[in-house]
Coordinates of C-alpha atoms and ligand atoms in Angstrom, one line a residue:
X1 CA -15.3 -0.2 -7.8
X2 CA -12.8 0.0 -10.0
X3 CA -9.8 -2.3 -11.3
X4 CA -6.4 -1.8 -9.2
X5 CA -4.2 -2.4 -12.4
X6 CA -2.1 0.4 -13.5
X7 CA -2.3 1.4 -17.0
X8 CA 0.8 2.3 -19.1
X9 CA 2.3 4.8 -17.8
X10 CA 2.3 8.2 -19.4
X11 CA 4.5 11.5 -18.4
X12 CA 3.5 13.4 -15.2
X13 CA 1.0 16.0 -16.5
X14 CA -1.6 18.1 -14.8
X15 CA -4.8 17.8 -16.4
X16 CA -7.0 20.7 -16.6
X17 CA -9.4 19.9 -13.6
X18 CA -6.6 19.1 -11.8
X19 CA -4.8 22.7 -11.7
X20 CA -8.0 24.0 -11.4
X21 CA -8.7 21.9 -7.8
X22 CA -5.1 22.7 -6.8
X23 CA -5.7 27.1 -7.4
X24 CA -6.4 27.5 -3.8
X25 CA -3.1 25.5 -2.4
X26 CA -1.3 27.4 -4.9
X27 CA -3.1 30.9 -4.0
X28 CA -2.3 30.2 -0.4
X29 CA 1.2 29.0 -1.2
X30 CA 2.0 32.7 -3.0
X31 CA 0.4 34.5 -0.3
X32 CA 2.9 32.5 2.3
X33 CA 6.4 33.3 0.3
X34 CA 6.0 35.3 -2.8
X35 CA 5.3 35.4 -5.7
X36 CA 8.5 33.0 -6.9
X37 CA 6.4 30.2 -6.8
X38 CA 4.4 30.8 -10.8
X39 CA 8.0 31.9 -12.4
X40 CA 10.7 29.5 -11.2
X41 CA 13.8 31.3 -12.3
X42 CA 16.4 28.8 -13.3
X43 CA 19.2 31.1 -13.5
X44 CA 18.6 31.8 -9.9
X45 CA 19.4 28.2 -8.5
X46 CA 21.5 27.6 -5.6
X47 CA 24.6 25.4 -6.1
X48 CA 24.7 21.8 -6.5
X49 CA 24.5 20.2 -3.1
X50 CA 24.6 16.5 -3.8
X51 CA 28.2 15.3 -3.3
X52 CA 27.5 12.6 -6.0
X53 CA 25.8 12.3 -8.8
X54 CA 25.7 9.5 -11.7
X55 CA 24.4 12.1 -14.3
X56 CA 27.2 14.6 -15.5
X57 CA 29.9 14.5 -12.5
X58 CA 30.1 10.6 -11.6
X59 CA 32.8 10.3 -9.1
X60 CA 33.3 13.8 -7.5
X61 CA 32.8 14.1 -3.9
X62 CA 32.6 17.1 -1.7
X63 CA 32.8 18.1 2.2
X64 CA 29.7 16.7 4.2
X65 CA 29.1 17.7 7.4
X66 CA 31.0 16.3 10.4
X67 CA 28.0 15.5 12.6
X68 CA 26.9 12.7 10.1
X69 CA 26.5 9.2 11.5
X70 CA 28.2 7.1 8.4
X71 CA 31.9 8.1 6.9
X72 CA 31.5 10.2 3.4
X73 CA 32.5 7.2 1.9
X74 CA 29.9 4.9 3.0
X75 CA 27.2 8.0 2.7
X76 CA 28.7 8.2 -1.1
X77 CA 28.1 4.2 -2.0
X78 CA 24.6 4.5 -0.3
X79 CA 23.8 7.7 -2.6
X80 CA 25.5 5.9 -5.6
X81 CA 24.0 2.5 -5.1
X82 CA 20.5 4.9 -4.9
X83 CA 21.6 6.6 -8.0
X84 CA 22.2 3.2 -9.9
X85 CA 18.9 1.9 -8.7
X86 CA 16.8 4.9 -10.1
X87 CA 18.5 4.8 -13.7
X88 CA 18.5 0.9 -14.0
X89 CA 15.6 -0.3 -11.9
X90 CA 13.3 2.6 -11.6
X91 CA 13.2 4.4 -14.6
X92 CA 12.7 3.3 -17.9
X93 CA 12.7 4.4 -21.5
X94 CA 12.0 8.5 -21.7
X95 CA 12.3 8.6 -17.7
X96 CA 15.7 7.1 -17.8
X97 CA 17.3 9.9 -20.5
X98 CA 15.1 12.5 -18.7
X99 CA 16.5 11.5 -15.8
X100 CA 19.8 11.7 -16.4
X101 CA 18.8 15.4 -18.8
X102 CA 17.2 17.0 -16.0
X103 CA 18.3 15.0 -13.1
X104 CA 14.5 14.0 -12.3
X105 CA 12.1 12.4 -13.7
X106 CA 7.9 12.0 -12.5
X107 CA 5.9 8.9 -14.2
X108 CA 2.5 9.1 -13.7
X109 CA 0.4 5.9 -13.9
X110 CA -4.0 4.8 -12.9
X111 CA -2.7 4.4 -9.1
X112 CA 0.2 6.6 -8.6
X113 CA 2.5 9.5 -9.3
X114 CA 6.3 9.4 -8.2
X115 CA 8.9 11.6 -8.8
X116 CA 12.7 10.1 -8.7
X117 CA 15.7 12.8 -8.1
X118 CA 19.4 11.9 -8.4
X119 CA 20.4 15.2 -6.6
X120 CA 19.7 17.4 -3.4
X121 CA 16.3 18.0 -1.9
X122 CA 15.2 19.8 1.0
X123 CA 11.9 19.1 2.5
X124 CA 10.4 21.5 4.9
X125 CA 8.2 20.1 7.2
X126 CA 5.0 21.0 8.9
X127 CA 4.8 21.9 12.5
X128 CA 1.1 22.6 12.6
X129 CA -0.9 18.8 13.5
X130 CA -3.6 20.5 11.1
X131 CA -4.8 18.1 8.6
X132 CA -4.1 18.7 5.3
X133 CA -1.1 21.0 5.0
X134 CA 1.1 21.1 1.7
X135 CA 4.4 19.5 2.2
X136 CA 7.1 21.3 0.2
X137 CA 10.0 19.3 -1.1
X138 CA 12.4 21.8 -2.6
X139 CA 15.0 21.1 -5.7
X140 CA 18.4 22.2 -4.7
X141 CA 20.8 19.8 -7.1
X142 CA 20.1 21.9 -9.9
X143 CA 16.9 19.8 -11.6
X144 CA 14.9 20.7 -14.4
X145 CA 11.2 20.2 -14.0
X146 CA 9.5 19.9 -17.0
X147 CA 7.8 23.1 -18.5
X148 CA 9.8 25.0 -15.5
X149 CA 6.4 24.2 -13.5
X150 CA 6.1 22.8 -9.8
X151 CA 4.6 19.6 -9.2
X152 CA 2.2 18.8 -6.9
X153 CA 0.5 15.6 -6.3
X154 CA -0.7 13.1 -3.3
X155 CA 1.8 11.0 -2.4
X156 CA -0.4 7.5 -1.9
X157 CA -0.9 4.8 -4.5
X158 CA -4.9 5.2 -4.9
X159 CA -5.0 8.4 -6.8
X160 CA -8.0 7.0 -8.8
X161 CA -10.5 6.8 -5.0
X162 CA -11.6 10.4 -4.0
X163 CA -12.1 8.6 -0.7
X164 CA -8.3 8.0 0.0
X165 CA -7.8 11.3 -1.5
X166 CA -9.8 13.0 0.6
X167 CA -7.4 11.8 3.7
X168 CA -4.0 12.3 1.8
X169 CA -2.1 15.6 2.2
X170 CA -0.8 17.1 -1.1
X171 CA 3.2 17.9 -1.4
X172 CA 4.5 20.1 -3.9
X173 CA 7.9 19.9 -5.8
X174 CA 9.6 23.0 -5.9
X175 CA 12.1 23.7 -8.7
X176 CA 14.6 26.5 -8.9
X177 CA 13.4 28.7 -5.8
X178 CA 15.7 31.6 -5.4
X179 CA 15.7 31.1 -2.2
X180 CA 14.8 27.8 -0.5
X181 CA 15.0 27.6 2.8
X182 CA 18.5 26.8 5.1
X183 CA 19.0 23.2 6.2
X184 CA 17.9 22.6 9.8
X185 CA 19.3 18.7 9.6
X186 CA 21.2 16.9 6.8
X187 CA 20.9 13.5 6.7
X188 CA 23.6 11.6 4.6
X189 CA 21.4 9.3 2.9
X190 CA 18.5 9.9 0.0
X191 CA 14.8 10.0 1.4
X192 CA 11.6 8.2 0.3
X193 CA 8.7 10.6 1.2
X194 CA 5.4 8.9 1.2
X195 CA 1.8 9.6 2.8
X196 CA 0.4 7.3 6.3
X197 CA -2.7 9.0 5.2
X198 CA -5.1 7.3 2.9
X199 CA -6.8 4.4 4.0
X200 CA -3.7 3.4 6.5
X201 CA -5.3 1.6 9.6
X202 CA -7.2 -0.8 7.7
X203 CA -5.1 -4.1 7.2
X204 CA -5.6 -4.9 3.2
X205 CA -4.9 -1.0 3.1
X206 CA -1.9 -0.9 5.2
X207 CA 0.1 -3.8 3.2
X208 CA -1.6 -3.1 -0.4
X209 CA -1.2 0.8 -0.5
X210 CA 1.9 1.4 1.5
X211 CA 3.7 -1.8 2.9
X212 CA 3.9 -3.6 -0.8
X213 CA 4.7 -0.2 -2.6
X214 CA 7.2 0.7 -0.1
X215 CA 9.2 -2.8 -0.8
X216 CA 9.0 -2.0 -4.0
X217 CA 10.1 1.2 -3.8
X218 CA 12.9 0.6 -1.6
X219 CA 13.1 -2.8 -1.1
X220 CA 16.6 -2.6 -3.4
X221 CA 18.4 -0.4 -1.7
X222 CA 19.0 -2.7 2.3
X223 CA 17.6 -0.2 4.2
X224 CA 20.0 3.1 2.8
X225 CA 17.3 5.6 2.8
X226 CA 15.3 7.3 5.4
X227 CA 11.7 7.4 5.3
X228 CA 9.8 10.4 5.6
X229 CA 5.8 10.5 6.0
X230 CA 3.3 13.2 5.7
X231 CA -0.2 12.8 7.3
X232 CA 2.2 10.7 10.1
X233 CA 0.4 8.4 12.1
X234 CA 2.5 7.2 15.1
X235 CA 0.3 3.8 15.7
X236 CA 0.9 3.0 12.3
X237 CA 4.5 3.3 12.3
X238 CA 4.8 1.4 15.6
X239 CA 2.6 -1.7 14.2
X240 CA 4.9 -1.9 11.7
X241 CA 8.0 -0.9 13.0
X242 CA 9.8 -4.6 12.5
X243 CA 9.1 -4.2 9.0
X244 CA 10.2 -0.5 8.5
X245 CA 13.4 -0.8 10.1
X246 CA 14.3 -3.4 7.6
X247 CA 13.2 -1.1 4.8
X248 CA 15.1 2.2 5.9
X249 CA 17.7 3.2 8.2
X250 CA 16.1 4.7 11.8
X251 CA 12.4 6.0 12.2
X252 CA 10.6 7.8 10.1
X253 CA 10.7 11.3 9.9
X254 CA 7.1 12.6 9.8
X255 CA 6.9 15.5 7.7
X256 CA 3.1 16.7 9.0
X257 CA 0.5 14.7 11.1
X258 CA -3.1 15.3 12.1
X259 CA -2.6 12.3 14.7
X260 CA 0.3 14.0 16.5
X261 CA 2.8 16.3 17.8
X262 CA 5.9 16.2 15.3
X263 CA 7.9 18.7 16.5
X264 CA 8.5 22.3 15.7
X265 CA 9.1 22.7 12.0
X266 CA 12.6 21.8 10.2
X267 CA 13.9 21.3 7.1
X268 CA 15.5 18.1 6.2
X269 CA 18.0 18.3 3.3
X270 CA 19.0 14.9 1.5
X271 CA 21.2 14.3 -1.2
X272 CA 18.8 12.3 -3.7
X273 CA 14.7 11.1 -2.9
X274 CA 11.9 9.1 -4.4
X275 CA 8.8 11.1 -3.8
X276 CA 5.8 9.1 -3.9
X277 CA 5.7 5.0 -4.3
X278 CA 5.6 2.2 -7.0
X279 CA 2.4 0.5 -7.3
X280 CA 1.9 -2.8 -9.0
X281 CA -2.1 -3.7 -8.7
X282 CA -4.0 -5.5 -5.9
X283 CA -1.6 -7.2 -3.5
X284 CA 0.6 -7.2 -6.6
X285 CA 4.0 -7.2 -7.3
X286 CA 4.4 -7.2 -11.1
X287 CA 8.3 -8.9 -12.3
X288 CA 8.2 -6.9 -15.6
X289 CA 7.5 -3.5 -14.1
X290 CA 9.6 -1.7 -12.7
X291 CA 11.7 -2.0 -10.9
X292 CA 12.1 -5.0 -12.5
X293 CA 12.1 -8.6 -10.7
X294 CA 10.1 -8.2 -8.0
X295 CA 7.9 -11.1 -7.6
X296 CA 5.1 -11.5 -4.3
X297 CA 6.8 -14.4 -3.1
X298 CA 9.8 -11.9 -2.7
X299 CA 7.5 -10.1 -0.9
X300 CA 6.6 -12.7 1.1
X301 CA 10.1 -14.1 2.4
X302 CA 10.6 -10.4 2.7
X303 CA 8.0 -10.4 5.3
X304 CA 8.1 -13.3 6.8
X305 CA 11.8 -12.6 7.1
X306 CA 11.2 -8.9 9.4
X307 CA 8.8 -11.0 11.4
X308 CA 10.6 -13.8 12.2
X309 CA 7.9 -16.4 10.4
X310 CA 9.4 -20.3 10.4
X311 CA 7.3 -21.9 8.5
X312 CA 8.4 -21.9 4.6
X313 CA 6.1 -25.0 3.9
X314 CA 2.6 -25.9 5.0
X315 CA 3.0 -28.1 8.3
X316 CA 1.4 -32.0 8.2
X317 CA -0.8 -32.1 11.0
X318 CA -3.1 -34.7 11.8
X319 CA -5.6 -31.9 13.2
X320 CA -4.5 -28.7 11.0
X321 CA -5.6 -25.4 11.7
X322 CA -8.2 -23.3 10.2
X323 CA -8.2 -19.9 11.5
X324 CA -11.4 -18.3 10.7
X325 CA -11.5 -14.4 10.7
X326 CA -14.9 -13.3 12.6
X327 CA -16.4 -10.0 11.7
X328 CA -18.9 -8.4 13.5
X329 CA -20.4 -5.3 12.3
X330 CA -20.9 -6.0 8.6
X331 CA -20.5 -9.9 6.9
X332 CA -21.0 -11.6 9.5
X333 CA -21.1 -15.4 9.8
X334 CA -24.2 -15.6 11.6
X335 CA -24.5 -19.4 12.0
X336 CA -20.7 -19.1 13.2
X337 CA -21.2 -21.8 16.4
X338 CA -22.7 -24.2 13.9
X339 CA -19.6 -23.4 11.4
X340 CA -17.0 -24.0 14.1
X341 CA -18.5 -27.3 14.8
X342 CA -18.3 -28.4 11.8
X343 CA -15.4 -27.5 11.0
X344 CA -14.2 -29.7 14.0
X345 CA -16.0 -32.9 12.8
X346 CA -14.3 -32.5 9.7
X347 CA -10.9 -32.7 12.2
X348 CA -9.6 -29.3 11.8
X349 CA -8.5 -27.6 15.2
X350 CA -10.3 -23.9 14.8
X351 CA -8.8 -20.4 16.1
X352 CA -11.1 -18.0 15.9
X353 CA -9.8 -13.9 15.1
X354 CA -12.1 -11.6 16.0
X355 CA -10.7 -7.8 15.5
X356 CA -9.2 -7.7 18.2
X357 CA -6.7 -10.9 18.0
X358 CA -5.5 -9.3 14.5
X359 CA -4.7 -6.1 15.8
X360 CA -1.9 -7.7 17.5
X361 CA -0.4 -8.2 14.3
X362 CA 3.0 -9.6 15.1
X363 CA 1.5 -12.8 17.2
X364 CA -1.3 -13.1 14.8
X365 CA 0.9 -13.4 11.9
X366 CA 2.7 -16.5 13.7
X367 CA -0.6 -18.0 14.5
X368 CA -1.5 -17.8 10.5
X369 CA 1.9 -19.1 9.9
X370 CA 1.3 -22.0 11.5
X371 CA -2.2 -22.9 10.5
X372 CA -3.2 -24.5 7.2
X373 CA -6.3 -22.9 6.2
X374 CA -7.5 -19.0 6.4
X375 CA -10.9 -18.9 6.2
X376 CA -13.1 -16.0 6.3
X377 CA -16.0 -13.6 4.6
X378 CA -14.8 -11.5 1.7
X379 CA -12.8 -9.0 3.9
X380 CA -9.6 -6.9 4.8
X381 CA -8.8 -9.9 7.5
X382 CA -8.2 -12.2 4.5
X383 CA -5.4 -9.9 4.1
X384 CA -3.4 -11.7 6.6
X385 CA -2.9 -14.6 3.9
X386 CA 0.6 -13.0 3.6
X387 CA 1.6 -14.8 6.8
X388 CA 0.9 -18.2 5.7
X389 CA 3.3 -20.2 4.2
X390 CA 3.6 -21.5 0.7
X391 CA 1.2 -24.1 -0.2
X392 CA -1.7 -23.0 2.5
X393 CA -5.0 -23.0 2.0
X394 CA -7.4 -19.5 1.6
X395 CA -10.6 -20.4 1.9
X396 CA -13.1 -17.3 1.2
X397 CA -16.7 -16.9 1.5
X398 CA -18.3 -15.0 -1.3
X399 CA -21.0 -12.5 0.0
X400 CA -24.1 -12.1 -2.6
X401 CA -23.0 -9.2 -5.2
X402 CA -19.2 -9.5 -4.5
X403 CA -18.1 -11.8 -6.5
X404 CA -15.7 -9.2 -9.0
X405 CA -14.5 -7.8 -5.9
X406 CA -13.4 -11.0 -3.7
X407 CA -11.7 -12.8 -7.1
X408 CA -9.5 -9.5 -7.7
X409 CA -8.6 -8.5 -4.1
X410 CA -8.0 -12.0 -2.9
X411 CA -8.8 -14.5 -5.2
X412 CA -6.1 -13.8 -7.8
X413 CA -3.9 -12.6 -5.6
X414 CA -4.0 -15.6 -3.5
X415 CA -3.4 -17.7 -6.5
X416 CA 0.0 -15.3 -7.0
X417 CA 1.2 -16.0 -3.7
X418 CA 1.4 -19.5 -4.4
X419 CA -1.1 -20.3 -1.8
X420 CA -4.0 -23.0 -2.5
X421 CA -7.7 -20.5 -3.2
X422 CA -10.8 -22.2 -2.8
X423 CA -14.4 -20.7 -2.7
X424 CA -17.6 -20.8 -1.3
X425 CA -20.4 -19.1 -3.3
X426 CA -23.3 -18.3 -1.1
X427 CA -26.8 -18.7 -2.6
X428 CA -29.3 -15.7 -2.0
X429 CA -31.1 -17.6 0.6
X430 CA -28.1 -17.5 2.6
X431 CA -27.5 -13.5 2.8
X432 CA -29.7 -11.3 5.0
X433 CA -30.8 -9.1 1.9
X434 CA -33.2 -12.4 1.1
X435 CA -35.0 -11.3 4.1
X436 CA -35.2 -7.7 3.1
X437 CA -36.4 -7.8 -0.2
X438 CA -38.7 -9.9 -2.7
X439 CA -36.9 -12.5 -4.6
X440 CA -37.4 -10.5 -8.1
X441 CA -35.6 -7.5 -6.7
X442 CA -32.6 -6.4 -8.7
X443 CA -30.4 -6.1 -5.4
X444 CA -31.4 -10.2 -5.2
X445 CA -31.9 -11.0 -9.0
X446 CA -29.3 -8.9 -11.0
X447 CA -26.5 -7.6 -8.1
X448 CA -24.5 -6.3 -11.4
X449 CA -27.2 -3.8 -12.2
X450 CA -26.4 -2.5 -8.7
X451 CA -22.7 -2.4 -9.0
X452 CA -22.4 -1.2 -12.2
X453 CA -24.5 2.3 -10.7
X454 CA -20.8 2.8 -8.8
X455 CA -19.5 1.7 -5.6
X456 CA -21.3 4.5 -3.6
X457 CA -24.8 2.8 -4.6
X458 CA -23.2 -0.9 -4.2
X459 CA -21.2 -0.6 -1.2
X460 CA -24.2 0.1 1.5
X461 CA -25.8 -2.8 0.6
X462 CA -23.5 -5.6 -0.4
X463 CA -20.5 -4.4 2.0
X464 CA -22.0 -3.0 4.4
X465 CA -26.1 -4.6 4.5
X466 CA -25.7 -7.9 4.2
X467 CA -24.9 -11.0 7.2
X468 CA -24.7 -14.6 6.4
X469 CA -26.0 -17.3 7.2
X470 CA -24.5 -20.5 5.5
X471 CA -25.4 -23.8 4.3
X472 CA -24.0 -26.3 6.8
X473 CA -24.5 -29.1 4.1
X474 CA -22.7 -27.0 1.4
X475 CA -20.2 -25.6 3.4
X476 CA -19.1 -28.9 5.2
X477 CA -18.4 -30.0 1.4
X478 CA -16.2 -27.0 1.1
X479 CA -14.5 -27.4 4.5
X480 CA -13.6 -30.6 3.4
X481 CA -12.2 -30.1 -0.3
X482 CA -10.1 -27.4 1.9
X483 CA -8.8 -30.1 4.1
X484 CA -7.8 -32.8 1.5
X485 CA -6.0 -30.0 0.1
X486 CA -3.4 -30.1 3.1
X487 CA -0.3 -32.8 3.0
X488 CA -1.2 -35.4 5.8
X489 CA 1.4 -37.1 7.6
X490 CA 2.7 -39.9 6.4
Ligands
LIG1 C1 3.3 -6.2 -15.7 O1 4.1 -5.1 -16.2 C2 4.3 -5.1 -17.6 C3 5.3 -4.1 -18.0 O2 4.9 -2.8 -17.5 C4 2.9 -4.9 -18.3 O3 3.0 -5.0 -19.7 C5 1.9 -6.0 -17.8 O4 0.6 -5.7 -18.3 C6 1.9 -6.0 -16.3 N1 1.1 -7.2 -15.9 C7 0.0 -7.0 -15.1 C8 -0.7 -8.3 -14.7 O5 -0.4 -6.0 -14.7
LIG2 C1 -23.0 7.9 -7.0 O1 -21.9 8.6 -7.7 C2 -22.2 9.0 -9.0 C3 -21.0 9.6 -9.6 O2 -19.9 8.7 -9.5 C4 -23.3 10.0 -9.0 O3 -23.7 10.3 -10.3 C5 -24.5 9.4 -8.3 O4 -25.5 10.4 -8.1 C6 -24.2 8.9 -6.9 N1 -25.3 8.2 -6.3 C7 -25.6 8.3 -5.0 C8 -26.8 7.5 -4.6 O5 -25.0 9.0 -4.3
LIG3 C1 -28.5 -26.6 1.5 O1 -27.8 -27.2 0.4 C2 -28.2 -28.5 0.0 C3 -27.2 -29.0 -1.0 O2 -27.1 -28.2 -2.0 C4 -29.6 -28.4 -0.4 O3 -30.1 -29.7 -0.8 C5 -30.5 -27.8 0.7 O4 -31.8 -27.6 0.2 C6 -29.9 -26.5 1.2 N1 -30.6 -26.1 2.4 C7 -31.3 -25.0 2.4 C8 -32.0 -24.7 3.8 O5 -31.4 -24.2 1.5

């Protein structure tokens, strides 16, 4: 497994392998519409198409369409207030003079590539639902890609995970066509084009990867921009939809989807976009990185705010809640009935998630907003500790081998929230593997000779091999330093 911090970020270049993986897209991108792609001509370039721009022209405006839903005057502040985001929020240092040079700028960091434009783009989307298809997002506002080369890249924060990869449809930046294709739709306000591929559907996933990069990304700019998604999944989009529609004006546009039927195939022109998101480290948001001033708890009254959570302090019950989070295939609390009860002697009223429950995110999230303690197995469910309120309790149960993973996917961050983070540390005895293997086995006796051989050797057997079975007399003790930790009424 590897760390989720970003590294100092360097300029966007393609290493080696890299353009060597990417041949076939770009063989197959030639063969579709020339052979324009390998010699972008920059004397060829269409006009200027964004009617304002903070790099050379600042305040000219020109004729939009009539069809447009906001004035030109409202469409202008939303593009200027984008423009003034990107140079003083989003890009720093070289990327701010490059950006205002060459009227684009790509940073390239461990987690994520993003490319920031202060002028036109059209993206062509895909009608096919195959998986996979290239996404072309064309430069039309006169931009100078470095080294007159076209971009490409997977637009998810997890660019280090093959895995995510794998499920994450490449888009290309095309600079100085000759000829890029007509607008079918122009939409008055900038774009933010991301991927729903990934690892979207699994909850620590869906708010690390893409709900927390997308705040960050957009969070600035009150909702004047308009999503657009490759590898579109509707589900996901509907799950979320309360928070979306406070991140971006109207629904996403889904540039290609294996999931579903998006449409016959358009081109969306915009006058600015942000292609690819801002990623800050495991359920992160970092103030000092840009953009600048973001903090989690931000991120959390953000949150709670689209869902309509009450509770900004932990409530003083005489019988607090502890919602547990019951998983079933892999970490499972096999002893649960036993925990429960406990739990109950100790005086805490118990709600008990099982998948199911969670999926229902938005009455979920009120439930953990209400309760006092989360308590659960190192897991994606502990995710949902960005619904409790400040000064709650996350209680998590430490499977045998995962102790690096649960303190820097929920530990720390749960520290960073401002929540209260306690831990239970099981003993061998109390995971399954005891029963599978002899007590001087290095899967037993030395679990960081196993995870040091790489995730695809550690995962089957401390994610996915092990249930638990705790120690009622330990635990209780746990339970109850959890429980003095919650104001009592006075
Ligand atoms: C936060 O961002 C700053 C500036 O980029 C960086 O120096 C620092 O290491 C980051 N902190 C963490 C915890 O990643
Ligand atoms: C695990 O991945 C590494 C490379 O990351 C590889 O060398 C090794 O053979 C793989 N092991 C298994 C059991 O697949
Ligand atoms: C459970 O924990 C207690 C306290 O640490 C210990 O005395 C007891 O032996 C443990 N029980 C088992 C079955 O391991």
């Amino acid at each position: 497994m590897a760390k989720g911090h970003p590294r100092a970020t360097r300029r966007l270049a393609l290493p080696g392998l890299m353009i060597f993986l990417l041949i076939p897209i770009l063989y197959t991108l030639i063969l579709r519409r020339g052979a324009h792609s390998l010699h972008p001509l920059k004397s060829q370039v269409s006009p200027r198409e964004s009617s304002l721009s903070l790099r050379s022209d600042g305040k000219s405006k020109k004729e939009r369409g009539s069809s447009l839903s906001l004035t030109v005057e409202e469409d202008g502040a939303a593009v200027e207030e984008f423009n003034k985001f990107l140079t003083h929020k989003l890009a720093r240092g070289e990327a701010q003079s490059e950006l205002s040079q060459n009227g684009i700028s790509c940073t390239s960091d461990r987690s994520s590539d993003v490319c920031i434009t202060s002028a036109a783009v059209r993206i062509a989307t895909s009608a096919s639902s195959s998986s996979h298809s290239l996404s072309a997002v064309y430069l039309v506002g006169n931009q100078q890609l470095p080294r007159n080369s076209d971009i490409i890249f997977r637009p998810y924060p997890r660019k280090f995970d093959p895995e995510a990869m794998q499920e994450t449809s490449p888009i290309q930046i095309v600079g100085g066509h000759p000829n890029p294709p007509p607008c079918d739709i122009t939409h008055p306000l900038p774009a933010v084009i991301f991927s729903t591929g990934g690892f979207a559907g699994n909850f620590f996933h869906d708010i690390n990867d893409l709900i927390i990069p997308l705040f960050l990304t957009t969070g600035h700019l009150r909702s004047r921009i308009r999503l657009v998604a490759t590898d579109f999944r509707p589900w996901w989009a509907h799950k979320y939809r309360r928070v979306l529609s406070r991140l971006a004006a109207d629904e996403i546009i889904a540039a290609s989807s294996a999931f579903a039927d998006v449409g016959p195939a358009k081109v969306h022109c915009f006058p600015a976009a942000i292609v690819g998101l801002k990623y800050h480290g495991n359920l992160a948001c970092n103030v000092s990185d840009a953009p600048s001033g973001i903090s989690v708890q931000k991120f959390r009254r953000f949150l709670h705010e689209a869902l309509s959570l009450k509770a900004d302090r932990v409530v003083r019950a005489e019988e607090p809640t502890v919602v547990l989070i019951s998983r079933r295939n892999s970490r499972a609390l096999l002893n649960e009935d036993e925990i429960i009860e406990t739990a109950r002697e100790i005086g805490f009223r118990v709600e008990i998630a099982a998948p199911k429950r969670m999926w229902k995110m938005e009455s979920f999230a009120e439930l953990v907003n209400g309760c006092g303690v989360l308590m659960g197995v190192h897991g994606a469910g502990l995710t949902n500790m960005v619904f409790l309120p400040p000064g709650a309790v996350l209680l998590q149960v430490v499977p045998w081998g995962l102790d690096w993973a649960s303190e820097v996917y929920y530990g720390q961050p749960a520290q960073q929230m401002g929540l209260q983070y306690v831990e239970y540390h099981i003993e061998v005895q109390e995971s399954t593997l005891y029963d599978k293997y002899p007590g001087d086995h290095p899967i037993l006796a030395d679990p960081w000779s196993i995870n040091n051989q790489g995730y695809n050797v550690s995962k089957p057997v401390y994610v996915d091999g092990q249930n638990l079975r705790l120690n009622l007399t330990r635990f209780r003790e746990t339970l109850l330093l959890a429980f003095q930790l919650l104001p009592r009424p006075s």
